[in-house]
Amino acid sequence: MKNIIILFSCIGRRVSLLKSFHAAAAQLKLRPHIIGTDITNLSAALQLCDKRHIVHHVGHADYPGQLADIVEKDRVDLLVPTTDLDLKLLAQNTDLFEQFGCRVLISRPDVIDICQDKRKTFQFLSQNAFDTPATMAPAEALAKRDMAFPCFLKPWDGHAGRGTAKVENRQELEMLARRIPNCIVQEFVDGVEFTCDVFVDFDMKVRCVVPRKRIEIRDGEVSKGQIAGHEAIMSQTQALVETLGAGPGVVTIQLILDAAENIKFIEINPRFGGGVPLSIKAGADFPKWILQQIVGEEPKIEFGNFKDGLIMLRYDDEVWIDPQ
Ligand SMILES: Nc1ncnc2c1ncn2[C@@H]1O[C@H](COP(=O)(O)OP(=O)(O)O)[C@@H](O)[C@H]1O
Ligand SMILES: [Mg+2]
């Protein structure tokens, strides 16, 4: 049996993702060795790893070097980021990891830049003719005589829905734009929100797009979701990821489908999203496809082959740390 050594950085609460890599390895008759990093031992997913590393905060100058040490000493085959925190650093330092034969599920630094600055995301989308809500600086919105309300405020570097507000009039806009750091103003889109999990293989080909409806959100992450194989969403999302050149790995695209069926893209996260267990359960076995390519097998992937309508309801679970 061949070993496969997988390192998850900033592993936090990604228990389900870890388990799906475990299951995929077992299916492929590989012996998985899972390594996790976090800044604290009080991390649920870390407890389920075969090996744990407590590392510096991502802002520390030694963080990339620490990860590279782990990759070298533990002979890591695959490095999987799980949060936005270290994407930029991993993208800038792929050579550090690849010199030891490790594959990294990360996009190019310029792609990460576009995704992590919502002003640049808007520019990219509009320059490439993808529909997206009009986006401007607060001063520009306030200077507009015909500014349409409601509008939506959010930080250009935000995450997990923090610091967002729907604004009904000019006074509210003026007040809230001052309170929200790095605020941008967006056309408010009323509609049904979707997230797409997009699989890009190691040859940078988009192989599968799975749209899921966001039914309920808790702390910025989906808590109830449903697979919805909407053809136009799938083809436009595929085109978007191809144009951006994101990947390899899973790229998470958020959009709102308005009443007139316009597909308004709002966010691109170039990593596994929190709701990805739903797509995996529906048959888009990203972990299996990734591991297959790592061991030199060609994964059989049918674009759009997943269980339509499948619903995921999430709940809290516990992990225990025994006293020493
Ligand atoms: N233009 C918009 N119109 C209506 N709702 C929006 C708009 N932009 C964002 N939202 C809502 O705010 C949430 C967070 O926005 P998003 O752009 O995904 O930023 P982040 O997830 O990084 O905080 C979205 O999931 C969506 O529900
Ligand atoms: Mg989002």
Coordinates of C-alpha atoms in Angstrom, one line a residue, residues 30 40 43 55 69 96 114 136 151 159 164 175 182 201 215 217 230 254-256 268 297 301 318:
L30 CA -3.7 4.5 -0.3
T40 CA -3.4 26.7 18.9
S43 CA -8.6 23.3 17.1
V55 CA 2.9 27.1 14.0
D69 CA 10.3 22.6 7.0
L96 CA 9.6 26.5 -1.4
I114 CA -8.1 39.7 -7.7
M136 CA -18.0 52.1 -6.3
C151 CA -27.5 49.5 -1.9
H159 CA -14.7 37.8 4.8
T164 CA -21.9 44.2 5.7
M175 CA -23.1 57.1 8.4
N182 CA -12.4 49.8 3.7
D201 CA -7.3 19.7 -12.2
I215 CA -30.7 28.2 2.2
I217 CA -26.1 31.0 6.8
H230 CA -28.7 25.3 -13.0
Q254 CA -20.6 33.1 -5.1
L255 CA -23.4 34.7 -7.0
I256 CA -27.0 35.9 -6.7
I268 CA -14.4 34.4 -5.7
E297 CA -4.1 8.1 -12.3
I301 CA -15.0 13.1 -14.3
E318 CA -17.8 17.7 19.7

